[in-house]
Short mmCIF file of C-alpha atoms and ligand atoms in Angstrom, two decimals:
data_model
loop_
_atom_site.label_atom_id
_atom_site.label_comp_id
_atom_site.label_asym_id
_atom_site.label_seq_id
_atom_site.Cartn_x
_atom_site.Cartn_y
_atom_site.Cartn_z
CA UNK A 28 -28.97 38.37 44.77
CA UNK A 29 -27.69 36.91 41.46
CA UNK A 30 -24.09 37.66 40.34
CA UNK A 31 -25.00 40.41 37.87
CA UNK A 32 -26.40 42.58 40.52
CA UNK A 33 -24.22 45.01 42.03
CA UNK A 34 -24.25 45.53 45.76
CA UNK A 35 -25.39 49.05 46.74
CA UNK A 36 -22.23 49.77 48.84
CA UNK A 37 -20.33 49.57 45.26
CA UNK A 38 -22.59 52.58 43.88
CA UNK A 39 -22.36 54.12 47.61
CA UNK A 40 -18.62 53.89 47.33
CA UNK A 41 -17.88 55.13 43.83
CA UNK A 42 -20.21 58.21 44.85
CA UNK A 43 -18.55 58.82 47.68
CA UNK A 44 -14.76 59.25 45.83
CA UNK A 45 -16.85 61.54 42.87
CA UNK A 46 -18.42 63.64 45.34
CA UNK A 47 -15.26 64.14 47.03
CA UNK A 48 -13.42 65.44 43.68
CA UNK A 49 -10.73 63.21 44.27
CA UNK A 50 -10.97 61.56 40.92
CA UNK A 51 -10.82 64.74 38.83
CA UNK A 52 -6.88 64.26 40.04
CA UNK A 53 -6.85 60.54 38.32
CA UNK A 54 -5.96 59.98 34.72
CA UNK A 55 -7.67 58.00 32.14
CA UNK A 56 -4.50 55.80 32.77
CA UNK A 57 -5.22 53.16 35.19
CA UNK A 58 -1.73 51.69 37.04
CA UNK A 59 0.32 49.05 35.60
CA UNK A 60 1.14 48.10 39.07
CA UNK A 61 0.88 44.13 39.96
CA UNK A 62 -1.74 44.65 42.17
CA UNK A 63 -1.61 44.89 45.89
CA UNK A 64 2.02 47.37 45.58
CA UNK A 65 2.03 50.20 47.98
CA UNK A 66 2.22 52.34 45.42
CA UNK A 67 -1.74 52.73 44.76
CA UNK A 68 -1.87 54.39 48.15
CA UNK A 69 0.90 57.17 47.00
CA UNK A 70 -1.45 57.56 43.98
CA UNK A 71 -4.51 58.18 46.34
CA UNK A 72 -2.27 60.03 48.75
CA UNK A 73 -1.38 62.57 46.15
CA UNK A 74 -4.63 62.93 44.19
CA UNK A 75 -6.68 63.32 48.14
CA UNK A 76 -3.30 65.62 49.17
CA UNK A 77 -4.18 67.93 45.78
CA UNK A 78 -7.77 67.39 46.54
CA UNK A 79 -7.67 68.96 49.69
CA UNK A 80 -5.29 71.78 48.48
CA UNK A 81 -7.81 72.56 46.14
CA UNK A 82 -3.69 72.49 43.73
CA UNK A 83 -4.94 74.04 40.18
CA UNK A 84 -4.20 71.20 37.82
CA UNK A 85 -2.71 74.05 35.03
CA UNK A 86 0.03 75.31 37.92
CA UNK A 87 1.13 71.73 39.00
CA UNK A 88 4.04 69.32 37.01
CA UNK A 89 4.81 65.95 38.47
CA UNK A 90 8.47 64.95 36.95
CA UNK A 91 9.62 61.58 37.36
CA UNK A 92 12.79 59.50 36.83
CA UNK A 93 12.95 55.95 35.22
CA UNK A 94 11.03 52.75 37.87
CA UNK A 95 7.88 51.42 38.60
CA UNK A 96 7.43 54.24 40.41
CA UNK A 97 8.44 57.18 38.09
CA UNK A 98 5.22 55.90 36.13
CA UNK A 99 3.18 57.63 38.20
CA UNK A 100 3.36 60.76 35.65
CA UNK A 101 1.04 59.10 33.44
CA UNK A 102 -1.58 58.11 36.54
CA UNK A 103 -2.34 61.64 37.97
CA UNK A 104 -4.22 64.70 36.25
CA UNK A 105 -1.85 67.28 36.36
CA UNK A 106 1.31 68.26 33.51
CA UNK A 107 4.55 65.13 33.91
CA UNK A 108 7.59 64.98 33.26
CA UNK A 109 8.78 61.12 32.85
CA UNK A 110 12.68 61.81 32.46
CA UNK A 111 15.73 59.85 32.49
CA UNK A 112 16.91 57.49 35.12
CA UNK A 113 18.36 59.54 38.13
CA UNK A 114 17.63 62.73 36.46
CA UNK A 115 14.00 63.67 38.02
CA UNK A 116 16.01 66.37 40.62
CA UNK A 117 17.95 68.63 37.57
CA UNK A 118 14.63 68.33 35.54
CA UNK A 119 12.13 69.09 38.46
CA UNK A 120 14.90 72.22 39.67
CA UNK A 121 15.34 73.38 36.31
CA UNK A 122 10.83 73.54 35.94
CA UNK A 123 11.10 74.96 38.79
CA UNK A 124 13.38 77.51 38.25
CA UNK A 125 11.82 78.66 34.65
CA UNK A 126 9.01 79.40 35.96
CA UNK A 127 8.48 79.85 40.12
CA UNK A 128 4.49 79.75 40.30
CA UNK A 129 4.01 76.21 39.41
CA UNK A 130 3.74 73.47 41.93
CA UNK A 131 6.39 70.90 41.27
CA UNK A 132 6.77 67.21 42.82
CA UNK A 133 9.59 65.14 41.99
CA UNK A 134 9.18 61.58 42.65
CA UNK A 135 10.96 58.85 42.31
CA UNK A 136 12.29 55.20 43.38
CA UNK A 137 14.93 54.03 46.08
CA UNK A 138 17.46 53.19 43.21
CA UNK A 139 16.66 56.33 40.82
CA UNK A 140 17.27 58.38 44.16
CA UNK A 141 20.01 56.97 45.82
CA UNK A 142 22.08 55.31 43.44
CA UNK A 143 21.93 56.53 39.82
CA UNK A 144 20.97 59.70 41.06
CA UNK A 145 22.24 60.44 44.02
CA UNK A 146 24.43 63.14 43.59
CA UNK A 147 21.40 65.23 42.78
CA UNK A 148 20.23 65.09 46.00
CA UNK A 149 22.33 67.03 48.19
CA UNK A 150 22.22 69.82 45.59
CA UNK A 151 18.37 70.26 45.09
CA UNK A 152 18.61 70.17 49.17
CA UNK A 153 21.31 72.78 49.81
CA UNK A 154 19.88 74.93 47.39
CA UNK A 155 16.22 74.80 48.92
CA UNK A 156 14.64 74.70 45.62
CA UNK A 157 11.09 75.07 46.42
CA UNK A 158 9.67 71.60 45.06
CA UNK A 159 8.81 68.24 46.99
CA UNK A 160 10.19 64.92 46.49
CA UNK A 161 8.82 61.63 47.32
CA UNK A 162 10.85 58.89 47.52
CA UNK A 163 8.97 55.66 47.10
CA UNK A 164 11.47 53.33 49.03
CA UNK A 165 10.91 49.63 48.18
CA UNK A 166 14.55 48.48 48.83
CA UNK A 167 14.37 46.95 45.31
CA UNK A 168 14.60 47.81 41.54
CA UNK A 169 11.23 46.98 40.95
CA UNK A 170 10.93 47.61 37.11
CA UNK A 171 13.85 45.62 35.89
CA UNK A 172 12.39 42.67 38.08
CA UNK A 173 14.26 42.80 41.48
CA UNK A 174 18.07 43.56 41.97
CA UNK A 175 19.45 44.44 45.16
CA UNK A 176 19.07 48.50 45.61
CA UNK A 177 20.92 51.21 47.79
CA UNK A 178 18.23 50.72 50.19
CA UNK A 179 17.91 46.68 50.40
CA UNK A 180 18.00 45.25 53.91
CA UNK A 181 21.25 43.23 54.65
CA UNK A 182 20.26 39.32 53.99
CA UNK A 183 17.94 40.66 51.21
CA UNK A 184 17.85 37.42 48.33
CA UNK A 185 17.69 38.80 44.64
CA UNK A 186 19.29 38.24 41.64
CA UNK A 187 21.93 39.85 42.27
CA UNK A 188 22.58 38.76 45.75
CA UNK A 189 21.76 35.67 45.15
CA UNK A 190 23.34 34.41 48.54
CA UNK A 191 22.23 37.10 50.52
CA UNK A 192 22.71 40.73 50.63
CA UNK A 193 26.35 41.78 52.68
CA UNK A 194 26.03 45.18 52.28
CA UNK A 195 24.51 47.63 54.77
CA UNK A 196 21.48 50.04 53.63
CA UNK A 197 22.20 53.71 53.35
CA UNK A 198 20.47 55.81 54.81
CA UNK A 199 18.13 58.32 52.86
CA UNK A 200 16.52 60.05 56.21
CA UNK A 201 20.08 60.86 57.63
CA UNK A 202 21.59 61.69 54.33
CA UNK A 203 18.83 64.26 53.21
CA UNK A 204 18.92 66.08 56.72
CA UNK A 205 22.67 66.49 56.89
CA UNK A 206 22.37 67.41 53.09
CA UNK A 207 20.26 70.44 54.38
CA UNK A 208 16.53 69.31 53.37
CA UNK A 209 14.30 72.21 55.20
CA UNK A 210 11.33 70.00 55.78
CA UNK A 211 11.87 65.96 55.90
CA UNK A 212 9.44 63.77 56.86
CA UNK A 213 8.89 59.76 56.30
CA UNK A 214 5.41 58.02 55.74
CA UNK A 215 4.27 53.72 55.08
CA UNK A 216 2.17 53.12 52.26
CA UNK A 217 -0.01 51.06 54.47
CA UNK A 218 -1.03 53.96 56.32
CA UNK A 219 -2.73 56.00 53.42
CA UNK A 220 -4.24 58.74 56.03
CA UNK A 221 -1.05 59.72 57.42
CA UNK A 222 0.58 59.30 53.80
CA UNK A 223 -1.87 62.07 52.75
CA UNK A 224 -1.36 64.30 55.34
CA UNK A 225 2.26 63.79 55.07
CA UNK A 226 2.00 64.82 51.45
CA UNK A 227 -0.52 67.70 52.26
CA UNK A 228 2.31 69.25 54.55
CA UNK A 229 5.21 68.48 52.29
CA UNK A 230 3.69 70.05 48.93
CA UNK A 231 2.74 73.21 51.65
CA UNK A 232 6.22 73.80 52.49
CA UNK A 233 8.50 76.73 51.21
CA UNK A 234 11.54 74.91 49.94
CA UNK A 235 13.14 71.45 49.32
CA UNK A 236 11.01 69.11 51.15
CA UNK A 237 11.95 65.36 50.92
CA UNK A 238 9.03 62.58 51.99
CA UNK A 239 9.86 59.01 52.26
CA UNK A 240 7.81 56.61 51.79
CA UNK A 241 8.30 53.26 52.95
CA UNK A 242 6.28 50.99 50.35
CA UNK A 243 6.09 47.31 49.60
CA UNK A 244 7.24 45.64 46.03
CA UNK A 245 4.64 42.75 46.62
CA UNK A 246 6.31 40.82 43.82
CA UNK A 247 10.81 40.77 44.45
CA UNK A 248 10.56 41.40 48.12
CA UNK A 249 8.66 38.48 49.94
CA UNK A 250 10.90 38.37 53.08
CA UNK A 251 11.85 42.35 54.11
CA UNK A 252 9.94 44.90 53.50
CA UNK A 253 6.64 43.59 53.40
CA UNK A 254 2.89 44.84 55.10
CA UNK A 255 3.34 42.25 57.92
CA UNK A 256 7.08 43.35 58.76
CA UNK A 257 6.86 46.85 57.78
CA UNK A 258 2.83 47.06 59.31
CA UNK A 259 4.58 45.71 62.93
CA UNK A 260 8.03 47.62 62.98
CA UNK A 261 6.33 51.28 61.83
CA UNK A 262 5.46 53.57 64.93
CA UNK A 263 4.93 57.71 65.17
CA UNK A 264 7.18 59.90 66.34
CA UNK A 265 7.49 60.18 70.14
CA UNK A 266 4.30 63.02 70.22
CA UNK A 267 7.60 65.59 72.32
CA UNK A 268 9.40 65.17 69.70
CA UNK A 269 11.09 68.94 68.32
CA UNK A 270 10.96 69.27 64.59
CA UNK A 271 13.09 71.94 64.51
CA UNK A 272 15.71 70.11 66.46
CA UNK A 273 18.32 68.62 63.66
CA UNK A 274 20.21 66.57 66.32
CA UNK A 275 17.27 64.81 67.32
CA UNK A 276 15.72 64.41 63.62
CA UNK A 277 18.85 62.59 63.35
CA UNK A 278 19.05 60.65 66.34
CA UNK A 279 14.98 59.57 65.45
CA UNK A 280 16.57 58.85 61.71
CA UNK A 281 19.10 56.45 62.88
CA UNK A 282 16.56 53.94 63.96
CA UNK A 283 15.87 52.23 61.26
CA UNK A 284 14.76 49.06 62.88
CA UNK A 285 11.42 50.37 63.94
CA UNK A 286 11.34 53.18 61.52
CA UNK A 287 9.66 56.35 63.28
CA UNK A 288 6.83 58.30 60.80
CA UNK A 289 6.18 61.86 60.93
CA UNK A 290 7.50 65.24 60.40
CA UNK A 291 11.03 65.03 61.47
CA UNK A 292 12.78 68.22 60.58
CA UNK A 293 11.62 71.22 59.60
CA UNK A 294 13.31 75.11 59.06
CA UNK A 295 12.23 78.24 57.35
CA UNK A 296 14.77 79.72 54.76
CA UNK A 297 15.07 81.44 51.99
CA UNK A 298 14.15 79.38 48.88
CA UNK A 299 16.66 79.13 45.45
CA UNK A 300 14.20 81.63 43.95
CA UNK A 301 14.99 83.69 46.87
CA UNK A 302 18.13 84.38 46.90
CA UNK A 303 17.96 84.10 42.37
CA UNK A 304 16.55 87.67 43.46
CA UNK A 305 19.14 88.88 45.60
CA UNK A 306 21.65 88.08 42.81
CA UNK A 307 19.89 89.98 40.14
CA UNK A 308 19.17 92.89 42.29
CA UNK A 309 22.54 93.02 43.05
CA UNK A 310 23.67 92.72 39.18
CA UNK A 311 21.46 95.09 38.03
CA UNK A 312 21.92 97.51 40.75
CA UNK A 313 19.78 100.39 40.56
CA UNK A 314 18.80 100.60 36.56
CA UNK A 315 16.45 97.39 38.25
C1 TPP B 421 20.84 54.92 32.50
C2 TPP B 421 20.01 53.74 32.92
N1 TPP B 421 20.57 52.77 33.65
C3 TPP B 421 19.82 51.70 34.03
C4 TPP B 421 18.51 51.62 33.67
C5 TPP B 421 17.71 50.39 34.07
N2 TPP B 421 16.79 50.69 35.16
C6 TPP B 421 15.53 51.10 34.93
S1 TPP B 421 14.65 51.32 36.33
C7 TPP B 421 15.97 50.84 37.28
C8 TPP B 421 15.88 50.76 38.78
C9 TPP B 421 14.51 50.96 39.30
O1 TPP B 421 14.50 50.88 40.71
P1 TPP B 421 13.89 52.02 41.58
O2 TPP B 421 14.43 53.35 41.19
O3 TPP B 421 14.10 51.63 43.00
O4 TPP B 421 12.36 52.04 41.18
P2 TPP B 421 11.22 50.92 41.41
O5 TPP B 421 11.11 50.22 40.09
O6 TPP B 421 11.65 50.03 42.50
O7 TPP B 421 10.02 51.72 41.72
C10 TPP B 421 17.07 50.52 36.50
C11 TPP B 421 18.37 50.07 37.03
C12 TPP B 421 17.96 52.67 32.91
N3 TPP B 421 16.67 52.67 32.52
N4 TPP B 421 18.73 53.72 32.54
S1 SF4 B 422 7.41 45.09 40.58
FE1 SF4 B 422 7.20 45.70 42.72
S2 SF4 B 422 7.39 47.94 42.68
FE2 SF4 B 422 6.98 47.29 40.58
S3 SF4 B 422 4.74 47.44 40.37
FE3 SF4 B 422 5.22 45.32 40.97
S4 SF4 B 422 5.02 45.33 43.23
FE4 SF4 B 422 5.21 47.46 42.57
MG1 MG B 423 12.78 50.62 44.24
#
């Protein structure tokens, strides 16, 4: 077969993702990823998620903050919302708010998240605004090419730990269930059908549900949280495990070693919207 001739699985391939709608999720955008970062698979995770949830691209916003990974806006088919670093959560609660029928998912990096932004979190959480956030966690500041981040392992080399990381990682998962997230989960970029299904269940949830996804910056990070580490230390949830148990969500979200995936925590309450109502029944009495 000479060069210029396409194999047939190529045509049987691109059929396959046409057929399956998938790409009617895609922009005309393609990445500006360095190729081989996990984020690709949150791309494909969200676009098969909305796929599958048949999500009506006119009642869906993605907002994002500033970081490789707030790009995504611009690489999915539905309204976005590229904001201001650490400001995705006030954005995505105040779209949210305006205007209750949309479907709204906030997404973001480990540094917009958890540093710049991080006292956004615990408020979109107790409130149980009804959106869904996806943290991409790389440990690293990806887009302003690799400084040490909240979430960088201890020992982590960058340029701005130069001689090693000495500070400990937070820790997102704990912090976002004590916060009072009502559905948490965590997911691996390298394990796009779980990532999907993860996503699937997160976007399905009533209230503030909070997905984090472990993900490799191929590029600043060649020692900690790559596929080979990350691919060997990832395992499920023990299959007994209770999500509507917060003790043990937490006890499950302390190993971070040999980082569990799965639904970890999950409660049904009354959303921001919800209880919005209560107030204005209550101030308006009965002239409604
Ligand atoms: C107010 C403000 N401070 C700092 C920056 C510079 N900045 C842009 S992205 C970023 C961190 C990105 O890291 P992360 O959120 O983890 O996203 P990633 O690129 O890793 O996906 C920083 C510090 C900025 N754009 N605005
Ligand atoms: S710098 Fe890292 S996070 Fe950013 S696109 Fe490249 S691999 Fe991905
Ligand atoms: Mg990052």
């Amino acid at each position: 077969m000479s060069i210029l001739e396409k194999p047939v699985f190529v045509d049987v391939k691109l059929r396959e993702v046409k057929e399956s709608g998938r790409l009617d999720y895609r922009s005309r955008s393609l990445p500006t990823w360095c190729p081989g970062c996990g984020y690709f698979s949150i791309v494909e995770g969200v676009t098969s998620a909305c796929n599958e949830m048949g999500i009506n691209r006119d009642n869906a916003v993605v907002v994002s903050g500033i970081g490789c990974s707030s790009r995504f806006p611009f690489f999915v088919n539905l309204f976005g919302f590229h904001t201001l670093h650490g400001r995705v959560l006030p954005v995505a609660t105040g779209i949210k708010t305006a205007n209750n029928k949309l479907t709204v998912i906030a997404v973001g990096g480990d540094g917009d998240g958890f540093a710049i932004g991080g006292g956004h979190v615990p408020h979109a959480a107790k409130r149980n605004v009804d959106i869904t956030y996806l943290l991409f966690d790389n440990g690293i500041y990806g887009l302003t090419k690799g400084q040490t981040s909240p979430t960088s392992a201890v020992g982590l080399r960058t340029s701005t730990t130069p001689f090693e990381n000495p500070e400990r990682p937070l820790n997102p998962l704990m912090m976002v269930l004590t916060y009072g997230a009502s559905w948490v989960g965590q997911s691996y970029a390298g394990r796009p059908d779980h990532l999907r299904e993860m996503i699937t269940q997160a976007v399905a949830h009533r209230g503030f549900s909070y997905l984090h996804i472990l993900s490799p910056c191929v590029t600043f990070d060649k020692t900690s949280k790559t596929y080979v580490n990350l691919g060997q230390a990832v395992r499920e949830l023990p299959p007994d495990h209770d999500s509507s148990n917060l003790m043990a969500a937490l006890e499950q979200a302390q190993d971070t070693e040999t980082p569990a995936i799965g639904l970890f925590y999950q409660q049904f309450r009354p959303t921001l919207a919800d209880t919005f109502d209560k107030v204005i029944a209550k101030a308006t009495g009965d002239k409604g």
